[in-house]
PDB file of C-alpha atoms in Angstrom:
ATOM      1  CA  UNK H 299      -5.672 -46.620   2.357  1.00 53.00           C
ATOM      2  CA  UNK H 300      -7.095 -44.177  -0.295  1.00 53.00           C
ATOM      3  CA  UNK H 301      -4.764 -41.644  -1.998  1.00 58.00           C
ATOM      4  CA  UNK H 302      -5.373 -38.117  -1.023  1.00 64.00           C
ATOM      5  CA  UNK H 303      -7.177 -36.003  -3.807  1.00 76.00           C
ATOM      6  CA  UNK H 304      -4.730 -33.588  -5.418  1.00 87.00           C
ATOM      7  CA  UNK H 305      -5.855 -29.994  -4.841  1.00 86.00           C
ATOM      8  CA  UNK H 306      -6.938 -27.940  -7.973  1.00 92.00           C
ATOM      9  CA  UNK H 307      -4.831 -24.980  -8.951  1.00 91.00           C
ATOM     10  CA  UNK H 308      -7.762 -22.517  -7.615  1.00 92.00           C
ATOM     11  CA  UNK H 309      -7.611 -24.456  -4.133  1.00 92.00           C
ATOM     12  CA  UNK H 310      -3.794 -24.189  -3.973  1.00 94.00           C
ATOM     13  CA  UNK H 311      -4.075 -20.348  -4.830  1.00 93.00           C
ATOM     14  CA  UNK H 312      -6.727 -19.894  -2.274  1.00 93.00           C
ATOM     15  CA  UNK H 313      -4.928 -21.902   0.424  1.00 93.00           C
ATOM     16  CA  UNK H 314      -1.783 -19.964  -0.201  1.00 94.00           C
ATOM     17  CA  UNK H 315      -3.525 -16.634   0.153  1.00 93.00           C
ATOM     18  CA  UNK H 316      -5.024 -17.960   3.506  1.00 92.00           C
ATOM     19  CA  UNK H 317      -1.590 -19.347   4.657  1.00 91.00           C
ATOM     20  CA  UNK H 318      -0.096 -15.827   4.054  1.00 89.00           C
ATOM     21  CA  UNK H 319      -2.812 -14.059   5.905  1.00 86.00           C
ATOM     22  CA  UNK H 320      -2.398 -16.476   8.831  1.00 85.00           C
ATOM     23  CA  UNK H 321       1.180 -15.483   9.118  1.00 85.00           C
ATOM     24  CA  UNK H 322       0.378 -11.725   8.610  1.00 80.00           C
ATOM     25  CA  UNK H 323       1.949 -11.607   5.333  1.00 84.00           C
ATOM     26  CA  UNK H 324       0.685  -9.746   2.297  1.00 86.00           C
ATOM     27  CA  UNK H 325      -0.406 -12.057  -0.598  1.00 89.00           C
ATOM     28  CA  UNK H 326       1.078 -10.775  -3.595  1.00 90.00           C
ATOM     29  CA  UNK H 327       0.904 -12.806  -6.998  1.00 90.00           C
ATOM     30  CA  UNK H 328       4.488 -13.471  -6.775  1.00 92.00           C
ATOM     31  CA  UNK H 329       4.433 -14.762  -3.405  1.00 92.00           C
ATOM     32  CA  UNK H 330       1.511 -16.980  -4.315  1.00 94.00           C
ATOM     33  CA  UNK H 331       3.379 -18.354  -7.163  1.00 93.00           C
ATOM     34  CA  UNK H 332       6.232 -18.999  -5.227  1.00 92.00           C
ATOM     35  CA  UNK H 333       4.283 -20.958  -2.538  1.00 92.00           C
ATOM     36  CA  UNK H 334       2.321 -22.913  -5.039  1.00 93.00           C
ATOM     37  CA  UNK H 335       4.748 -23.698  -7.629  1.00 93.00           C
ATOM     38  CA  UNK H 336       2.293 -22.453 -10.253  1.00 93.00           C
ATOM     39  CA  UNK H 337       3.167 -20.323 -13.200  1.00 94.00           C
ATOM     40  CA  UNK H 338       2.448 -16.570 -12.870  1.00 93.00           C
ATOM     41  CA  UNK H 339      -0.075 -16.597 -15.608  1.00 94.00           C
ATOM     42  CA  UNK H 340      -1.901 -19.426 -13.994  1.00 94.00           C
ATOM     43  CA  UNK H 341      -1.725 -17.684 -10.683  1.00 94.00           C
ATOM     44  CA  UNK H 342      -3.029 -14.439 -12.173  1.00 93.00           C
ATOM     45  CA  UNK H 343      -6.032 -16.322 -13.784  1.00 95.00           C
ATOM     46  CA  UNK H 344      -6.919 -18.226 -10.443  1.00 95.00           C
ATOM     47  CA  UNK H 345      -6.761 -14.976  -8.524  1.00 94.00           C
ATOM     48  CA  UNK H 346      -9.025 -13.258 -11.033  1.00 94.00           C
ATOM     49  CA  UNK H 347     -11.566 -16.139 -10.776  1.00 95.00           C
ATOM     50  CA  UNK H 348     -11.409 -16.033  -7.018  1.00 94.00           C
ATOM     51  CA  UNK H 349     -12.059 -12.482  -7.003  1.00 94.00           C
ATOM     52  CA  UNK H 350     -14.891 -12.634  -9.595  1.00 94.00           C
ATOM     53  CA  UNK H 351     -16.284 -15.517  -7.270  1.00 93.00           C
ATOM     54  CA  UNK H 352     -16.112 -13.031  -4.212  1.00 91.00           C
ATOM     55  CA  UNK H 353     -13.713 -15.526  -2.216  1.00 92.00           C
ATOM     56  CA  UNK H 354     -10.781 -12.924  -2.405  1.00 93.00           C
ATOM     57  CA  UNK H 355     -10.614  -9.063  -2.767  1.00 91.00           C
ATOM     58  CA  UNK H 356      -8.060  -6.997  -4.621  1.00 89.00           C
ATOM     59  CA  UNK H 357      -6.534  -4.403  -2.382  1.00 85.00           C
ATOM     60  CA  UNK H 358      -4.420  -2.937  -4.907  1.00 84.00           C
ATOM     61  CA  UNK H 359      -2.710  -4.112  -8.237  1.00 85.00           C
ATOM     62  CA  UNK H 360      -1.095  -7.574  -7.287  1.00 84.00           C
ATOM     63  CA  UNK H 361      -2.222  -7.756  -3.746  1.00 87.00           C
ATOM     64  CA  UNK H 362      -5.120  -9.826  -2.543  1.00 89.00           C
ATOM     65  CA  UNK H 363      -6.917 -10.662   0.785  1.00 89.00           C
ATOM     66  CA  UNK H 364      -9.497 -13.469   1.582  1.00 90.00           C
ATOM     67  CA  UNK H 365     -12.985 -12.389   1.883  1.00 89.00           C
ATOM     68  CA  UNK H 366     -14.366 -13.342   5.260  1.00 83.00           C
ATOM     69  CA  UNK H 367     -17.969 -14.548   4.952  1.00 79.00           C
ATOM     70  CA  UNK H 368     -20.411 -15.087   8.011  1.00 80.00           C
ATOM     71  CA  UNK H 369     -23.771 -16.776   8.328  1.00 86.00           C
ATOM     72  CA  UNK H 370     -26.640 -14.231   8.488  1.00 90.00           C
ATOM     73  CA  UNK H 371     -26.917 -12.387  11.766  1.00 89.00           C
ATOM     74  CA  UNK H 372     -29.268 -14.139  14.470  1.00 94.00           C
ATOM     75  CA  UNK H 373     -32.347 -12.041  15.897  1.00 95.00           C
ATOM     76  CA  UNK H 374     -31.125 -10.532  19.051  1.00 95.00           C
ATOM     77  CA  UNK H 375     -32.830  -8.517  21.874  1.00 96.00           C
ATOM     78  CA  UNK H 376     -31.757  -7.224  25.297  1.00 95.00           C
ATOM     79  CA  UNK H 377     -34.339  -7.027  28.141  1.00 96.00           C
ATOM     80  CA  UNK H 378     -33.701  -5.380  31.614  1.00 96.00           C
ATOM     81  CA  UNK H 379     -35.714  -7.242  34.149  1.00 96.00           C
ATOM     82  CA  UNK H 380     -37.212  -5.724  37.447  1.00 96.00           C
ATOM     83  CA  UNK H 381     -34.383  -6.864  39.665  1.00 96.00           C
ATOM     84  CA  UNK H 382     -31.808  -5.180  37.425  1.00 95.00           C
ATOM     85  CA  UNK H 383     -30.691  -8.375  35.800  1.00 96.00           C
ATOM     86  CA  UNK H 384     -30.498  -8.336  32.006  1.00 96.00           C
ATOM     87  CA  UNK H 385     -31.637 -11.029  29.389  1.00 97.00           C
ATOM     88  CA  UNK H 386     -29.976 -11.359  26.020  1.00 96.00           C
ATOM     89  CA  UNK H 387     -31.724 -13.416  23.489  1.00 96.00           C
ATOM     90  CA  UNK H 388     -29.567 -14.198  20.507  1.00 95.00           C
ATOM     91  CA  UNK H 389     -31.178 -16.697  18.215  1.00 94.00           C
ATOM     92  CA  UNK H 390     -31.930 -19.707  20.095  1.00 95.00           C
ATOM     93  CA  UNK H 391     -29.593 -18.853  23.111  1.00 96.00           C
ATOM     94  CA  UNK H 392     -30.797 -16.994  26.234  1.00 96.00           C
ATOM     95  CA  UNK H 393     -28.205 -15.469  28.604  1.00 95.00           C
ATOM     96  CA  UNK H 394     -29.209 -13.933  31.724  1.00 96.00           C
ATOM     97  CA  UNK H 395     -26.573 -11.569  33.422  1.00 96.00           C
ATOM     98  CA  UNK H 396     -26.420  -9.773  36.695  1.00 96.00           C
ATOM     99  CA  UNK H 397     -26.119  -6.024  36.517  1.00 95.00           C
ATOM    100  CA  UNK H 398     -22.285  -6.187  37.176  1.00 94.00           C
ATOM    101  CA  UNK H 399     -21.833  -8.696  34.635  1.00 94.00           C
ATOM    102  CA  UNK H 400     -23.827  -6.719  32.217  1.00 93.00           C
ATOM    103  CA  UNK H 401     -21.519  -3.680  32.802  1.00 91.00           C
ATOM    104  CA  UNK H 402     -18.611  -5.835  32.279  1.00 91.00           C
ATOM    105  CA  UNK H 403     -19.983  -7.141  29.011  1.00 90.00           C
ATOM    106  CA  UNK H 404     -20.456  -3.391  27.937  1.00 87.00           C
ATOM    107  CA  UNK H 405     -16.999  -2.627  28.829  1.00 86.00           C
ATOM    108  CA  UNK H 406     -15.715  -5.374  26.669  1.00 84.00           C
ATOM    109  CA  UNK H 407     -17.743  -4.076  23.867  1.00 80.00           C
ATOM    110  CA  UNK H 408     -16.759  -0.755  24.203  1.00 81.00           C
ATOM    111  CA  UNK H 409     -12.978  -1.778  24.171  1.00 77.00           C
ATOM    112  CA  UNK H 410     -13.375  -3.517  21.071  1.00 74.00           C
ATOM    113  CA  UNK H 411     -15.335  -0.493  19.649  1.00 77.00           C
ATOM    114  CA  UNK H 412     -12.578   1.766  20.626  1.00 80.00           C
ATOM    115  CA  UNK H 413      -9.948  -0.326  18.994  1.00 78.00           C
ATOM    116  CA  UNK H 414     -12.185  -0.467  15.756  1.00 77.00           C
ATOM    117  CA  UNK H 415     -12.434   3.171  15.836  1.00 82.00           C
ATOM    118  CA  UNK H 416      -8.775   3.739  16.446  1.00 82.00           C
ATOM    119  CA  UNK H 417      -7.866   1.298  13.478  1.00 79.00           C
ATOM    120  CA  UNK H 418     -10.163   3.234  11.113  1.00 79.00           C
ATOM    121  CA  UNK H 419      -8.891   6.694  12.332  1.00 84.00           C
ATOM    122  CA  UNK H 420      -5.295   5.663  11.884  1.00 82.00           C
ATOM    123  CA  UNK H 421      -5.923   4.413   8.342  1.00 78.00           C
ATOM    124  CA  UNK H 422      -7.854   7.536   7.394  1.00 83.00           C
ATOM    125  CA  UNK H 423      -5.161   9.801   8.905  1.00 85.00           C
ATOM    126  CA  UNK H 424      -2.368   7.785   7.057  1.00 78.00           C
ATOM    127  CA  UNK H 425      -4.209   8.130   3.724  1.00 77.00           C
ATOM    128  CA  UNK H 426      -4.619  11.928   4.219  1.00 84.00           C
ATOM    129  CA  UNK H 427      -0.850  12.200   5.324  1.00 84.00           C
ATOM    130  CA  UNK H 428       0.156  10.485   2.300  1.00 83.00           C
ATOM    131  CA  UNK H 429      -1.982  12.672  -0.027  1.00 86.00           C
ATOM    132  CA  UNK H 430      -0.860  15.827   1.734  1.00 87.00           C
ATOM    133  CA  UNK H 431       2.967  14.867   1.332  1.00 85.00           C
ATOM    134  CA  UNK H 432       2.411  14.159  -2.219  1.00 85.00           C
ATOM    135  CA  UNK H 433       0.787  17.596  -2.629  1.00 88.00           C
ATOM    136  CA  UNK H 434       3.551  19.277  -0.724  1.00 86.00           C
ATOM    137  CA  UNK H 435       6.275  17.586  -2.835  1.00 88.00           C
ATOM    138  CA  UNK H 436       4.454  18.706  -6.114  1.00 89.00           C
ATOM    139  CA  UNK H 437       4.208  22.175  -4.769  1.00 86.00           C
ATOM    140  CA  UNK H 438       8.001  22.249  -3.893  1.00 86.00           C
ATOM    141  CA  UNK H 439       8.892  21.109  -7.405  1.00 88.00           C
ATOM    142  CA  UNK H 440       6.679  23.816  -9.028  1.00 87.00           C
ATOM    143  CA  UNK H 441       8.171  26.507  -6.568  1.00 83.00           C
ATOM    144  CA  UNK H 442      11.807  25.144  -7.394  1.00 84.00           C
ATOM    145  CA  UNK H 443      11.002  25.494 -11.185  1.00 86.00           C
ATOM    146  CA  UNK H 444       9.462  29.002 -10.892  1.00 85.00           C
ATOM    147  CA  UNK H 445      12.610  30.173  -8.862  1.00 80.00           C
ATOM    148  CA  UNK H 446      14.933  28.644 -11.392  1.00 82.00           C
ATOM    149  CA  UNK H 447      13.116  30.821 -13.981  1.00 84.00           C
ATOM    150  CA  UNK H 448      13.232  34.140 -12.052  1.00 82.00           C
ATOM    151  CA  UNK H 449      15.741  36.924 -12.577  1.00 82.00           C
ATOM    152  CA  UNK H 450      18.614  36.948  -9.850  1.00 83.00           C
ATOM    153  CA  UNK H 451      17.081  40.353  -8.378  1.00 81.00           C
ATOM    154  CA  UNK H 452      13.748  38.705  -7.855  1.00 80.00           C
ATOM    155  CA  UNK H 453      14.793  35.521  -6.085  1.00 78.00           C
ATOM    156  CA  UNK H 454      15.421  37.007  -2.653  1.00 84.00           C
ATOM    157  CA  UNK H 455      11.913  38.523  -2.542  1.00 80.00           C
ATOM    158  CA  UNK H 456      10.484  35.230  -3.697  1.00 80.00           C
ATOM    159  CA  UNK H 457      12.569  33.236  -0.908  1.00 82.00           C
ATOM    160  CA  UNK H 458      11.163  35.697   1.610  1.00 84.00           C
ATOM    161  CA  UNK H 459       7.572  35.082   0.499  1.00 81.00           C
ATOM    162  CA  UNK H 460       8.185  31.236   0.623  1.00 80.00           C
ATOM    163  CA  UNK H 461       9.577  31.504   4.139  1.00 83.00           C
ATOM    164  CA  UNK H 462       6.572  33.680   5.259  1.00 83.00           C
ATOM    165  CA  UNK H 463       4.154  31.126   3.832  1.00 78.00           C
ATOM    166  CA  UNK H 464       5.677  28.367   5.773  1.00 77.00           C
ATOM    167  CA  UNK H 465       5.395  30.090   9.028  1.00 77.00           C
TER     168      UNK H 465
END
């Protein structure tokens, strides 16, 4: 029986990030250090190396995600035959579908496209909503500061203008 080869610190860090992702957990430098038992300085160095090598990407400070790599795409074609059936050539694979099967395949693809579009749109809207909320909060602080510096006689007119702007 041969002893198992001990993993390098880089392999341990990469495996920890993968394991966290498989559990739908966020891979932070702290959680990776906790999982691997490595010092935070070692984890930081390994995360930087894995990011530089393109195996991980940094989502934000201290948060990492595995970079998925795929083989180069194969050559593809779709041919509609005289009888209405459809041939898909994907690399060395040829798939012949009836018109009904082709429509079903298109529906499956449309569902995946809709899901991807919805996810992208939701992320965009969330980002915009966060930016807008921060701007509104900043404007409210500015208005409060202006109101605080006003003469007592000016405040009712100011409050009325602010209320009108909110409508």
